[in-house]
mmCIF file of C-alpha atoms in Angstrom:
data_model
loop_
_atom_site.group_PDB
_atom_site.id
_atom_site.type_symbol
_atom_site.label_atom_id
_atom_site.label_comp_id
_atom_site.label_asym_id
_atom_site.label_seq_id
_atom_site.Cartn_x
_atom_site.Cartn_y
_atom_site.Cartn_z
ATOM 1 C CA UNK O 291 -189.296 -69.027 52.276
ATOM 2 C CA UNK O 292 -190.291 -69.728 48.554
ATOM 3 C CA UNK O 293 -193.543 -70.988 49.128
ATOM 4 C CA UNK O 294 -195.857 -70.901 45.600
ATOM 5 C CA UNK O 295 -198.728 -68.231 46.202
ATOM 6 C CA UNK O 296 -201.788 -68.669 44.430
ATOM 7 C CA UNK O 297 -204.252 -66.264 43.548
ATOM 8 C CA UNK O 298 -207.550 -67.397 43.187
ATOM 9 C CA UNK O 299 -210.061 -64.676 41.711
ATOM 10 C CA UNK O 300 -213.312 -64.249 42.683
ATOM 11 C CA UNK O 301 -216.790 -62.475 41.357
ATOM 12 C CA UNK O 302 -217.307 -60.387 44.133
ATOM 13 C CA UNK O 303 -213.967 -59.141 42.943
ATOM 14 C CA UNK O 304 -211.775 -59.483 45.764
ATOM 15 C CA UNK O 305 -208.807 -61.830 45.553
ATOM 16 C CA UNK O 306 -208.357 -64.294 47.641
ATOM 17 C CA UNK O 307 -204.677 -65.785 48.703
ATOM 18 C CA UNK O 308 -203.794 -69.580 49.830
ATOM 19 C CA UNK O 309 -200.097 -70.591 50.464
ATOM 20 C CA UNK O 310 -198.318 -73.665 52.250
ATOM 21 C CA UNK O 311 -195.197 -73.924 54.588
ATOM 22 C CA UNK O 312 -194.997 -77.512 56.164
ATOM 23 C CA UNK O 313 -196.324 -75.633 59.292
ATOM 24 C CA UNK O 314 -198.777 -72.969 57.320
ATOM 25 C CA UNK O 315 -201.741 -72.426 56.051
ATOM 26 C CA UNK O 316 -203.091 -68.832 55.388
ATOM 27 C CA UNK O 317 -206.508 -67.157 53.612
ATOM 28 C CA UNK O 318 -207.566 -64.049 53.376
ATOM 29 C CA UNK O 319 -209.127 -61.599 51.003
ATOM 30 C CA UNK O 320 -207.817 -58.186 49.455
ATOM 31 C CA UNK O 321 -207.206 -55.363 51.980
ATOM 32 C CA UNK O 322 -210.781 -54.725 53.259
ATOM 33 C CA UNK O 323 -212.194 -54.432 56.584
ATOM 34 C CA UNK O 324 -213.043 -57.831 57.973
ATOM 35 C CA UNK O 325 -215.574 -59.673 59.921
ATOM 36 C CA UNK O 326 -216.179 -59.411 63.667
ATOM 37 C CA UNK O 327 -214.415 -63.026 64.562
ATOM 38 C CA UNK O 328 -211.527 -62.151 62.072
ATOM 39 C CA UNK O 329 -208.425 -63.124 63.401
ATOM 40 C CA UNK O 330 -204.762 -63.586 62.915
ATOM 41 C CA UNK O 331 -202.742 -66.759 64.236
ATOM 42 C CA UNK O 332 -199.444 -68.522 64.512
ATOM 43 C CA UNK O 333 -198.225 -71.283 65.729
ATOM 44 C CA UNK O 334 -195.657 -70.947 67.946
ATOM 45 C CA UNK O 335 -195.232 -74.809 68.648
ATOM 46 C CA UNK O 336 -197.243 -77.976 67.384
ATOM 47 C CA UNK O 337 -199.096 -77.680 70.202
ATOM 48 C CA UNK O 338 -199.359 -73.965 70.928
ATOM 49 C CA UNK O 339 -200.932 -71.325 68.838
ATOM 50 C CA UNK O 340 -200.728 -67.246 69.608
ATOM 51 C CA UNK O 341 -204.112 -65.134 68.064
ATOM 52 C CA UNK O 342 -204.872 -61.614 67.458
ATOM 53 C CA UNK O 343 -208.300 -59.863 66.508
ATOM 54 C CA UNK O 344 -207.978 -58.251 63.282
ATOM 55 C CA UNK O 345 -209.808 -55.076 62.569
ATOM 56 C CA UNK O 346 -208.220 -55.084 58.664
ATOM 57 C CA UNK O 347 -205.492 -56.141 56.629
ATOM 58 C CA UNK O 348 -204.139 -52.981 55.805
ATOM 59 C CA UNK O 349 -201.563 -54.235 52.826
ATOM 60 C CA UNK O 350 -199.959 -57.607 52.288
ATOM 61 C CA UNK O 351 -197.555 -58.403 49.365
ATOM 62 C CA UNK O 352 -195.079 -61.229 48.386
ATOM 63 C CA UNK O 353 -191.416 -60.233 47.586
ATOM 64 C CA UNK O 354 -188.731 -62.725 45.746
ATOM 65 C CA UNK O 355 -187.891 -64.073 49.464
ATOM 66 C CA UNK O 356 -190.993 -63.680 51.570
ATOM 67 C CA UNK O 357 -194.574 -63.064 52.101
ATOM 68 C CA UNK O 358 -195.572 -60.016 53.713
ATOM 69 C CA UNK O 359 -198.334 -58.546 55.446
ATOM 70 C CA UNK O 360 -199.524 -55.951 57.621
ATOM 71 C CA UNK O 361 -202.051 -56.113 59.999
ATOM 72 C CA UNK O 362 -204.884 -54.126 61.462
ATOM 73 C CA UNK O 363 -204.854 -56.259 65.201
ATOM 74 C CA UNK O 364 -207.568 -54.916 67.959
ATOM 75 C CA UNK O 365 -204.670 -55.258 70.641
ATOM 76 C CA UNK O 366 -201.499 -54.449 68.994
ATOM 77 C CA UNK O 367 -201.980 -52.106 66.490
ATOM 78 C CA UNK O 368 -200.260 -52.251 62.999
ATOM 79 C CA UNK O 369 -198.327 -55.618 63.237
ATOM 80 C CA UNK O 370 -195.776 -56.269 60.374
ATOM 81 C CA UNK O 371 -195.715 -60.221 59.469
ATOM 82 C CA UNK O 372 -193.431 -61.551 57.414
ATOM 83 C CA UNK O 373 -193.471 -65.769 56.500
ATOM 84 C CA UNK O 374 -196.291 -65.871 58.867
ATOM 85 C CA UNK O 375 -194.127 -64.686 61.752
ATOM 86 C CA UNK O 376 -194.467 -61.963 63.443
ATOM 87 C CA UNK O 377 -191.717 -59.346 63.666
ATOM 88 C CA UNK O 378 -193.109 -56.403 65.367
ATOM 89 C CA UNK O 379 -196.338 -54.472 66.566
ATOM 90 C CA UNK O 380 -196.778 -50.792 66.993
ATOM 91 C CA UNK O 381 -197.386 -50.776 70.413
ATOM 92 C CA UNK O 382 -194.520 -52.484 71.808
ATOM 93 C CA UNK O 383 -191.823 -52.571 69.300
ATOM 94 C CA UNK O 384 -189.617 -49.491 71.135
ATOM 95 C CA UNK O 385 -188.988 -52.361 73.931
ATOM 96 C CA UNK O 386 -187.107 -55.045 71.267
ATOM 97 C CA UNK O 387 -185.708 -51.803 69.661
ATOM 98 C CA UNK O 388 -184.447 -49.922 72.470
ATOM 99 C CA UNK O 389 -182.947 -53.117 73.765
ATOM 100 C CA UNK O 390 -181.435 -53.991 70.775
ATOM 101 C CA UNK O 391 -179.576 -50.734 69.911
ATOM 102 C CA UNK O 392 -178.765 -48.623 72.662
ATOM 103 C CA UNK O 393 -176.942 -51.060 75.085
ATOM 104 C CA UNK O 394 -174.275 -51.515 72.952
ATOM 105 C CA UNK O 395 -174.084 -47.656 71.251
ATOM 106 C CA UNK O 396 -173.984 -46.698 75.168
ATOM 107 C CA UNK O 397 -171.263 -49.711 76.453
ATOM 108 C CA UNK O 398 -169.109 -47.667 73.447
ATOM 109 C CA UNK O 399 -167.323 -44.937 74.535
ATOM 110 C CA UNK O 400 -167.927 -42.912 71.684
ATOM 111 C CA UNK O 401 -170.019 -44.612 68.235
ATOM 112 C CA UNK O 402 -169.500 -42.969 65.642
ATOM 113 C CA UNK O 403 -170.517 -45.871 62.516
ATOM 114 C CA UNK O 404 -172.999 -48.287 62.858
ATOM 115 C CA UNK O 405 -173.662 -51.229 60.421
ATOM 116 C CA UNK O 406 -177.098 -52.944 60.717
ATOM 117 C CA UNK O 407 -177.345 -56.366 59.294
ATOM 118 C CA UNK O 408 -181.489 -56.457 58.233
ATOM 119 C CA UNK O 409 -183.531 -54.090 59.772
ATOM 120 C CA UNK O 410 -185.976 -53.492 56.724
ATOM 121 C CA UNK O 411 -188.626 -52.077 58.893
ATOM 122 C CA UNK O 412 -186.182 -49.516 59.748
ATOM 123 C CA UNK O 413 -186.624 -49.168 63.201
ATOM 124 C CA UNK O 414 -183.329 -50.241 64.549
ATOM 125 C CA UNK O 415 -181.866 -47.576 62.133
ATOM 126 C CA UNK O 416 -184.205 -45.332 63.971
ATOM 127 C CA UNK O 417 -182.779 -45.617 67.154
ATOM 128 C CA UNK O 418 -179.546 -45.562 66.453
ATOM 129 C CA UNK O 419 -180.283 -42.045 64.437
ATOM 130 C CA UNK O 420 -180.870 -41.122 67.724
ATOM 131 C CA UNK O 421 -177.596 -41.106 69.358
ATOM 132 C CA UNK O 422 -176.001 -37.192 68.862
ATOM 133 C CA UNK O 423 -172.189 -38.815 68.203
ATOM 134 C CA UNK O 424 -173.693 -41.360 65.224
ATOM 135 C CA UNK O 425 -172.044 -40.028 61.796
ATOM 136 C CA UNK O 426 -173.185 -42.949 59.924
ATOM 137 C CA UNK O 427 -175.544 -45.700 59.962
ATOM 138 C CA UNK O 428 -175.589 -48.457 57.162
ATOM 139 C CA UNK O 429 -178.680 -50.931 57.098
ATOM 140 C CA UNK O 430 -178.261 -53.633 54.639
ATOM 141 C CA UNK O 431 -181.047 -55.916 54.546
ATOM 142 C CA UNK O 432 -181.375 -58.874 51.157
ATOM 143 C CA UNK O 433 -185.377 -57.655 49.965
ATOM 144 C CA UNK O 434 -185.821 -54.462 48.342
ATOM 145 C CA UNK O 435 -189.812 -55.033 48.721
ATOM 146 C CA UNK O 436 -189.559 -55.520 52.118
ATOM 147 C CA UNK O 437 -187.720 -52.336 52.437
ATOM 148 C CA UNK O 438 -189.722 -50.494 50.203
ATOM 149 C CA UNK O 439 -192.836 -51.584 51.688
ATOM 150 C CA UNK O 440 -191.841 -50.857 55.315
ATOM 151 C CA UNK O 441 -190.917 -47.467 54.261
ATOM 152 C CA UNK O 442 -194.224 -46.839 52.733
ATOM 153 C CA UNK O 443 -196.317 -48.081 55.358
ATOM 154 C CA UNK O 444 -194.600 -47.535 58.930
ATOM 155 C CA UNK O 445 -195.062 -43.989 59.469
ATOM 156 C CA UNK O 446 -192.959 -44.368 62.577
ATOM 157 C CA UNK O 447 -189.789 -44.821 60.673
ATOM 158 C CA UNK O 448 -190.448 -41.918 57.765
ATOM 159 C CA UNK O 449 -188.106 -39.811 59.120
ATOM 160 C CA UNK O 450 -185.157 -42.133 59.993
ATOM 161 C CA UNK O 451 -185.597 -43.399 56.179
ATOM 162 C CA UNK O 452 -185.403 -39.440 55.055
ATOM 163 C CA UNK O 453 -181.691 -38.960 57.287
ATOM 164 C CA UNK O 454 -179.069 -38.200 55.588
ATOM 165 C CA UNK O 455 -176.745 -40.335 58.215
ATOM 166 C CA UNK O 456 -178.289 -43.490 57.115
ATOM 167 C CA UNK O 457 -177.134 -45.206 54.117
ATOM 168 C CA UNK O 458 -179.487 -48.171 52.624
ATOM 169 C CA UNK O 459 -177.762 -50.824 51.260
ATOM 170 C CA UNK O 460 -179.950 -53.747 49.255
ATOM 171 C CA UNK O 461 -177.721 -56.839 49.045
ATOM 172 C CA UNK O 462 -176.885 -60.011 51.433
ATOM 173 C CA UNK O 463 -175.322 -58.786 54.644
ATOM 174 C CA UNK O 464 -172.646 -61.642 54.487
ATOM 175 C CA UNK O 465 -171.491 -60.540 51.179
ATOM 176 C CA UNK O 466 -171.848 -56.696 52.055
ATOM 177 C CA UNK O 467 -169.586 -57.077 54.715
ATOM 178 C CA UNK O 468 -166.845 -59.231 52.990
ATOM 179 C CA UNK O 469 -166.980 -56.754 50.217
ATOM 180 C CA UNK O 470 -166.609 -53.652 52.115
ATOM 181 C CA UNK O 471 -163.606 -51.858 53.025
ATOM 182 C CA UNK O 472 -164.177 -49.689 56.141
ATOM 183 C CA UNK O 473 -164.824 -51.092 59.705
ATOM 184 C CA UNK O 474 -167.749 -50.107 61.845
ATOM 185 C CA UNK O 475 -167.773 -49.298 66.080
ATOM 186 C CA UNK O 476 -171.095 -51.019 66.319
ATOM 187 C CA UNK O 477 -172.493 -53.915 64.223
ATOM 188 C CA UNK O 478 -176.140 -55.287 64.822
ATOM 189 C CA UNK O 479 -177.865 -58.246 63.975
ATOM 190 C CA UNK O 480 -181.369 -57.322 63.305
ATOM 191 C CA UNK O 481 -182.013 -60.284 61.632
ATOM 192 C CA UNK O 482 -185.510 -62.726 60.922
ATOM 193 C CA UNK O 483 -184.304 -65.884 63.520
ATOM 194 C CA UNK O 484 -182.569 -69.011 62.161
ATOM 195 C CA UNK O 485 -185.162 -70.997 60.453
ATOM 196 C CA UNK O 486 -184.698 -73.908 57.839
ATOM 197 C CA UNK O 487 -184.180 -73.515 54.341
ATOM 198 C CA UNK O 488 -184.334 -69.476 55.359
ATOM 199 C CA UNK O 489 -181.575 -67.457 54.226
ATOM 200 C CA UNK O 490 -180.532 -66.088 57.676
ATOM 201 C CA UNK O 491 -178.728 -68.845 59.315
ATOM 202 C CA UNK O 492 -175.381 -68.962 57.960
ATOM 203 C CA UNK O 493 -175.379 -65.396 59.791
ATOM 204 C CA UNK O 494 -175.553 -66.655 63.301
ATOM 205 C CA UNK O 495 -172.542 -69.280 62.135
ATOM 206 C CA UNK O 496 -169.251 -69.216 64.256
ATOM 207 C CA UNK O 497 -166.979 -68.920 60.915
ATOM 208 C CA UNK O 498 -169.228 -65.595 59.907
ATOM 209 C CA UNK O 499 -168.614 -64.296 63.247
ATOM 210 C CA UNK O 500 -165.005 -65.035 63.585
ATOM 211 C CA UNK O 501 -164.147 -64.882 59.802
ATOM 212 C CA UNK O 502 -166.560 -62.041 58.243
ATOM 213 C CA UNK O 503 -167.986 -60.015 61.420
ATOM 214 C CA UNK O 504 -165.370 -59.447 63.488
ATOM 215 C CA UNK O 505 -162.609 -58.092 61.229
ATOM 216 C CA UNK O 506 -165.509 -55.633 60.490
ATOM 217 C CA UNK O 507 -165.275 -53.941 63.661
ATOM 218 C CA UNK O 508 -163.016 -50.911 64.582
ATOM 219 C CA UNK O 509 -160.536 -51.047 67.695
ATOM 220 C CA UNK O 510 -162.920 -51.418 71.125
ATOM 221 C CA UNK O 511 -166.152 -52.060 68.197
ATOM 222 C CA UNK O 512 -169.603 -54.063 69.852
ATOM 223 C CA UNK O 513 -171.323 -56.556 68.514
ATOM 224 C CA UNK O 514 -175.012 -56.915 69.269
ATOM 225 C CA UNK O 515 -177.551 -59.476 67.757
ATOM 226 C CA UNK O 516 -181.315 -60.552 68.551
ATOM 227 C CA UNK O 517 -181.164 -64.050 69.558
ATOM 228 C CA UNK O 518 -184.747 -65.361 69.528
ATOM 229 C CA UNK O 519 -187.008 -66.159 72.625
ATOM 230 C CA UNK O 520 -185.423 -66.451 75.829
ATOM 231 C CA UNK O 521 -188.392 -68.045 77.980
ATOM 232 C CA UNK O 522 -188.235 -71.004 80.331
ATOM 233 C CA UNK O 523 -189.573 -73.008 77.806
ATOM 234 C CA UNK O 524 -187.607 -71.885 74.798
ATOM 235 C CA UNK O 525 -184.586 -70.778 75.554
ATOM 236 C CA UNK O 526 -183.009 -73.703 74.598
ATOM 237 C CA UNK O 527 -184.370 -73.358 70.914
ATOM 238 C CA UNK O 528 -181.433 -71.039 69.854
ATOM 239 C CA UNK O 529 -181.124 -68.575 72.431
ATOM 240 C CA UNK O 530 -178.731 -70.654 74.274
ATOM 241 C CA UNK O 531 -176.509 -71.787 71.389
ATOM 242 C CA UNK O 532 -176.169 -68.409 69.681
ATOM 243 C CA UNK O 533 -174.990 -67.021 73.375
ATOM 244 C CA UNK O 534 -172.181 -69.961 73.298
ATOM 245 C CA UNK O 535 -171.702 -69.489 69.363
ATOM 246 C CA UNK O 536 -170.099 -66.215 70.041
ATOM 247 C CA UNK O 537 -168.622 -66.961 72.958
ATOM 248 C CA UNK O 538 -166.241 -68.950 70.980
ATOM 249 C CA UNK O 539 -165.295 -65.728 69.086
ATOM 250 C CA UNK O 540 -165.465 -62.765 71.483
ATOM 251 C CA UNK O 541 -163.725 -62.400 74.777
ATOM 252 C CA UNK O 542 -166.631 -60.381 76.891
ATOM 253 C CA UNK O 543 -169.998 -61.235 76.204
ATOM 254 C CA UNK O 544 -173.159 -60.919 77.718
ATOM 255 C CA UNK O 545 -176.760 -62.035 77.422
ATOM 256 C CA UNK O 546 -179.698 -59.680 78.205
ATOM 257 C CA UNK O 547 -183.000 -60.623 77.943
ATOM 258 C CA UNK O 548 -186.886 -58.656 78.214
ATOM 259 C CA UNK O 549 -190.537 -59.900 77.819
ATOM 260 C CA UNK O 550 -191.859 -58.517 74.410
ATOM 261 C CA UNK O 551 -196.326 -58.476 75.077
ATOM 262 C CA UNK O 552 -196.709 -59.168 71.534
ATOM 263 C CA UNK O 553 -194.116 -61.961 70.974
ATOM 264 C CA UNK O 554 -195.649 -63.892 73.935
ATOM 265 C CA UNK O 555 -192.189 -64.507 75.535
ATOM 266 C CA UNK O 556 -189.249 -63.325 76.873
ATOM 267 C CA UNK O 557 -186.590 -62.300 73.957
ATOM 268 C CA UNK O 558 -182.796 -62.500 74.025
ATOM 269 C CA UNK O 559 -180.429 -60.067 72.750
ATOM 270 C CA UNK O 560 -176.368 -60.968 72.776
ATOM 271 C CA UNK O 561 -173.835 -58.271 73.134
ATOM 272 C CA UNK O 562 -170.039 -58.778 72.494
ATOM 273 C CA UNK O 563 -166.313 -57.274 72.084
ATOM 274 C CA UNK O 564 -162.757 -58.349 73.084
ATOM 275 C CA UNK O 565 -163.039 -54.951 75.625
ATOM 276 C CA UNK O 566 -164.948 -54.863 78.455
ATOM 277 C CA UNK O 567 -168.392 -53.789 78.580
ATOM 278 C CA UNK O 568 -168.926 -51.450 81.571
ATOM 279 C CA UNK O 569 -172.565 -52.151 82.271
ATOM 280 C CA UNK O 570 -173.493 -50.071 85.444
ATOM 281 C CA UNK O 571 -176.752 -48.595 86.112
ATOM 282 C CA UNK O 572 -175.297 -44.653 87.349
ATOM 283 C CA UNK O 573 -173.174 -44.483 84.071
ATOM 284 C CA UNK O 574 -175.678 -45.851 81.648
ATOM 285 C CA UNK O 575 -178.365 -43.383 82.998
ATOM 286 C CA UNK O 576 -175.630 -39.765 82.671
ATOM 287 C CA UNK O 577 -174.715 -41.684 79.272
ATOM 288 C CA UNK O 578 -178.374 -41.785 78.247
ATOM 289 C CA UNK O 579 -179.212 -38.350 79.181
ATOM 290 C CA UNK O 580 -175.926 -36.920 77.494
ATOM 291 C CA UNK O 581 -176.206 -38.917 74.162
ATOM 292 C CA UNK O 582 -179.749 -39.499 73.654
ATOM 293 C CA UNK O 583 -182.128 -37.447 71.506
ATOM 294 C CA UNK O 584 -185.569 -38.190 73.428
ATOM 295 C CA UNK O 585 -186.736 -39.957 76.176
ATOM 296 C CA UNK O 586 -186.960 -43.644 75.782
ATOM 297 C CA UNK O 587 -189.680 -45.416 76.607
ATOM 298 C CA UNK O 588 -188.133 -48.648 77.805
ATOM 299 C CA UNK O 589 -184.803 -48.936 79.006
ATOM 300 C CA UNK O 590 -182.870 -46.673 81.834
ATOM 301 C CA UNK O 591 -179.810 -48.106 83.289
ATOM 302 C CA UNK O 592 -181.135 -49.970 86.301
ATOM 303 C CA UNK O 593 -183.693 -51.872 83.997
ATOM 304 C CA UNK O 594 -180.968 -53.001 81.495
ATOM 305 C CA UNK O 595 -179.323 -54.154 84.350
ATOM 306 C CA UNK O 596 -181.438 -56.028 85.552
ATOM 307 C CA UNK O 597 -181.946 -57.636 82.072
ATOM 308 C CA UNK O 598 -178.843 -58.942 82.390
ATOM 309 C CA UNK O 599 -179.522 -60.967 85.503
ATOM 310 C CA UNK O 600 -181.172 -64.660 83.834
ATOM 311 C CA UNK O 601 -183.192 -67.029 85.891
ATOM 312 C CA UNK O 602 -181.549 -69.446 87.395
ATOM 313 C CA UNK O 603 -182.842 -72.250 84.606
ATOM 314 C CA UNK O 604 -181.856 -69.907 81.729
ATOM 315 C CA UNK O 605 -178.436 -68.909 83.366
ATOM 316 C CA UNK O 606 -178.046 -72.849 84.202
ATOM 317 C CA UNK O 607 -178.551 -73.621 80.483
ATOM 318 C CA UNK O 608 -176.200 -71.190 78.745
ATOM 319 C CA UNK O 609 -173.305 -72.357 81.399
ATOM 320 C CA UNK O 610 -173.378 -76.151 80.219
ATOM 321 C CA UNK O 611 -174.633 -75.271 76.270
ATOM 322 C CA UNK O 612 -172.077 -77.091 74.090
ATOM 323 C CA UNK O 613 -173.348 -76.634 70.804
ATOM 324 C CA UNK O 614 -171.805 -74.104 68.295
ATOM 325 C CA UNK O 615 -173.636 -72.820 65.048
ATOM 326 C CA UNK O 616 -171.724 -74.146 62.180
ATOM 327 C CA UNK O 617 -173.070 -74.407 58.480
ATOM 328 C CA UNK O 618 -173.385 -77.908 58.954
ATOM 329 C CA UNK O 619 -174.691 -77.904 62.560
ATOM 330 C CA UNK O 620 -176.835 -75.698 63.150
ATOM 331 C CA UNK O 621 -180.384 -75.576 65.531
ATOM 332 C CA UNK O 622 -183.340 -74.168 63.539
ATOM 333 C CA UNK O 623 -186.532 -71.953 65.357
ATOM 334 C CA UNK O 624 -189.740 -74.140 65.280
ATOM 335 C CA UNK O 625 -191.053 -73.450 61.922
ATOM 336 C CA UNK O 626 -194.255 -70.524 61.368
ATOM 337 C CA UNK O 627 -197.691 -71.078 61.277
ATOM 338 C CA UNK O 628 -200.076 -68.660 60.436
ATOM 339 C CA UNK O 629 -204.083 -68.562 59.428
ATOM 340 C CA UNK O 630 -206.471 -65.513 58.929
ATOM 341 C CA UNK O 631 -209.854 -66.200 59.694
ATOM 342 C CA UNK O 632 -211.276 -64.133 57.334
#
């Protein structure tokens, strides 16, 4: 977050941009359609980098937070970037969505409110349109030009951006909450992971949960947040402490987890409440069928389900984790990395 930008002008009269994290380094030209070896590429660990083939760079822009950019890739489609990072890709985003939203709208018995912490994009709004009993939805996410250009360019979410039911909200989601009166049945954390010096973190803390969140929800109210990669290997980067973070704070809580193509991993959700989630395959499917505008594409009760059965090294970590997010102790991502071979 906050890196400078530079804009260096050139005769041909495209414009080309350079910026630096501690972990990133990205050039490119002006929206155009690029060369054959174009691609796009972060780094997922010092020693471990994820590429696509671009066909373009359809738009990119840089906001007062972060950088933005979408993406032309061969494989995925449109792929929205933000701080080199990428947050989702046309073809496979329904399977983060659909696994973040409609778990916990379905484990309630009857949602009428939803507040969605982030969720510029607008697809988690989206999905939760979808549910017939939803009266309101309230997505609050900190960048207007995020927003803004999300609306604009995914044509996917045009329509959940036009409904009435969904009330956009520009502001910090900590201070949203703290400053609003009503409660909500179902509160989601849609939010960019917890990376240093990014302005996220403080929302995955145990004092926001038990202090700020929490009062926020109605009698029987869900709490649902992404919680980063969930793999083998990198579980243990935050997956595991955000499951034991609001463990401390909520009496039922489960972790579900799904392999997203495009993120190159296995991703966590966390789902929460002091009243027990029914999770069983033969209700989720009638609740699904009765509730549900559409067909999803993803999730049916047997396959959430099974999401909720961890590996044994995964399940073996989240039993012993010990560490709690606090704003003075807190476990950061591994930072982005991003180049485009232009």
């Amino acid at each position: 977050m906050g890196e400078a930008v530079e804009f260096l002008h050139y005769n041909n009269g495209f414009s080309k941009v350079h910026y630096e994290t501690n972990h990133m380094i990205m050039e490119q030209n002006d929206d155009q359609q690029v060369e054959e070896d174009s691609w796009f590429e972060e780094e997922i660990d010092v020693d471990l980098k994820w590429s696509f083939a671009l066909n373009r760079v359809l738009h990119r822009g840089t906001s007062e937070y972060q950088d933005i950019a979408l993406l032309d890739t061969k494989r995925f489609g449109k792929v929205l970037v933000i701080d080199g990072k990428m947050q989702s890709a046309e073809v496979d985003e329904f399977i983060y969505h659909e696994c973040l939203i409609h778990p916990a709208l379905l484990c309630h018995h009857n949602p009428k409110t939803v507040f969605i912490m982030g969720g510029g994009e607008g697809s988690a709004a989206r999905e939760a349109l979808r549910h017939k009993s939803i009266e309101k939805v309230v997505m609050c996410d900190i960048d207007q030009e995020v927003v803004d250009f999300c609306r604009k360019h995914l044509t996917a979410n045009h329509e959940a951006f036009r409904n009435m039911k969904l009330e956009l909200v520009i502001n910090d989601a900590k201070a949203e909450l703290e400053e609003r009166k009503e409660k909500f049945d179902v509160i989601v954390g849609d939010l960019a992971d917890p990376v240093e010096g990014g302005p996220c973190y403080q929302l995955y803390t145990k004092s926001f949960y038990e202090n700020i969140l929490k009062p926020k929800l109605n009698n029987k109210g869900i709490f649902v947040t992404q919680a980063g990669p969930a793999g083998v290997f990198t579980h243990k980067e935050v997956f595991s402490s955000i499951y034991n973070t609001i463990k401390q704070v909520f009496k039922y809580v489960r972790a579900y987890t799904a392999h997203v193509p495009s993120f190159a991993d296995t991703w966590g959700w966390v789902i929460a409440s002091d009243h027990p989630l029914r999770i069983e395959a033969g209700n989720m499917d009638t609740k699904i069928a009765e509730r549900i505008d559409g067909e999803l594409l993803y999730l049916n009760g047997a396959s959430f389900v099974a999401s909720t059965i961890l590996n044994k090294t995964v399940a073996k970590t989240l039993k012993n984790e010990t560490h709690v997010y606090t704003e003075e102790n807190a476990r950061f991502i591994h930072g982005q990395g991003v180049a485009y071979r232009i």
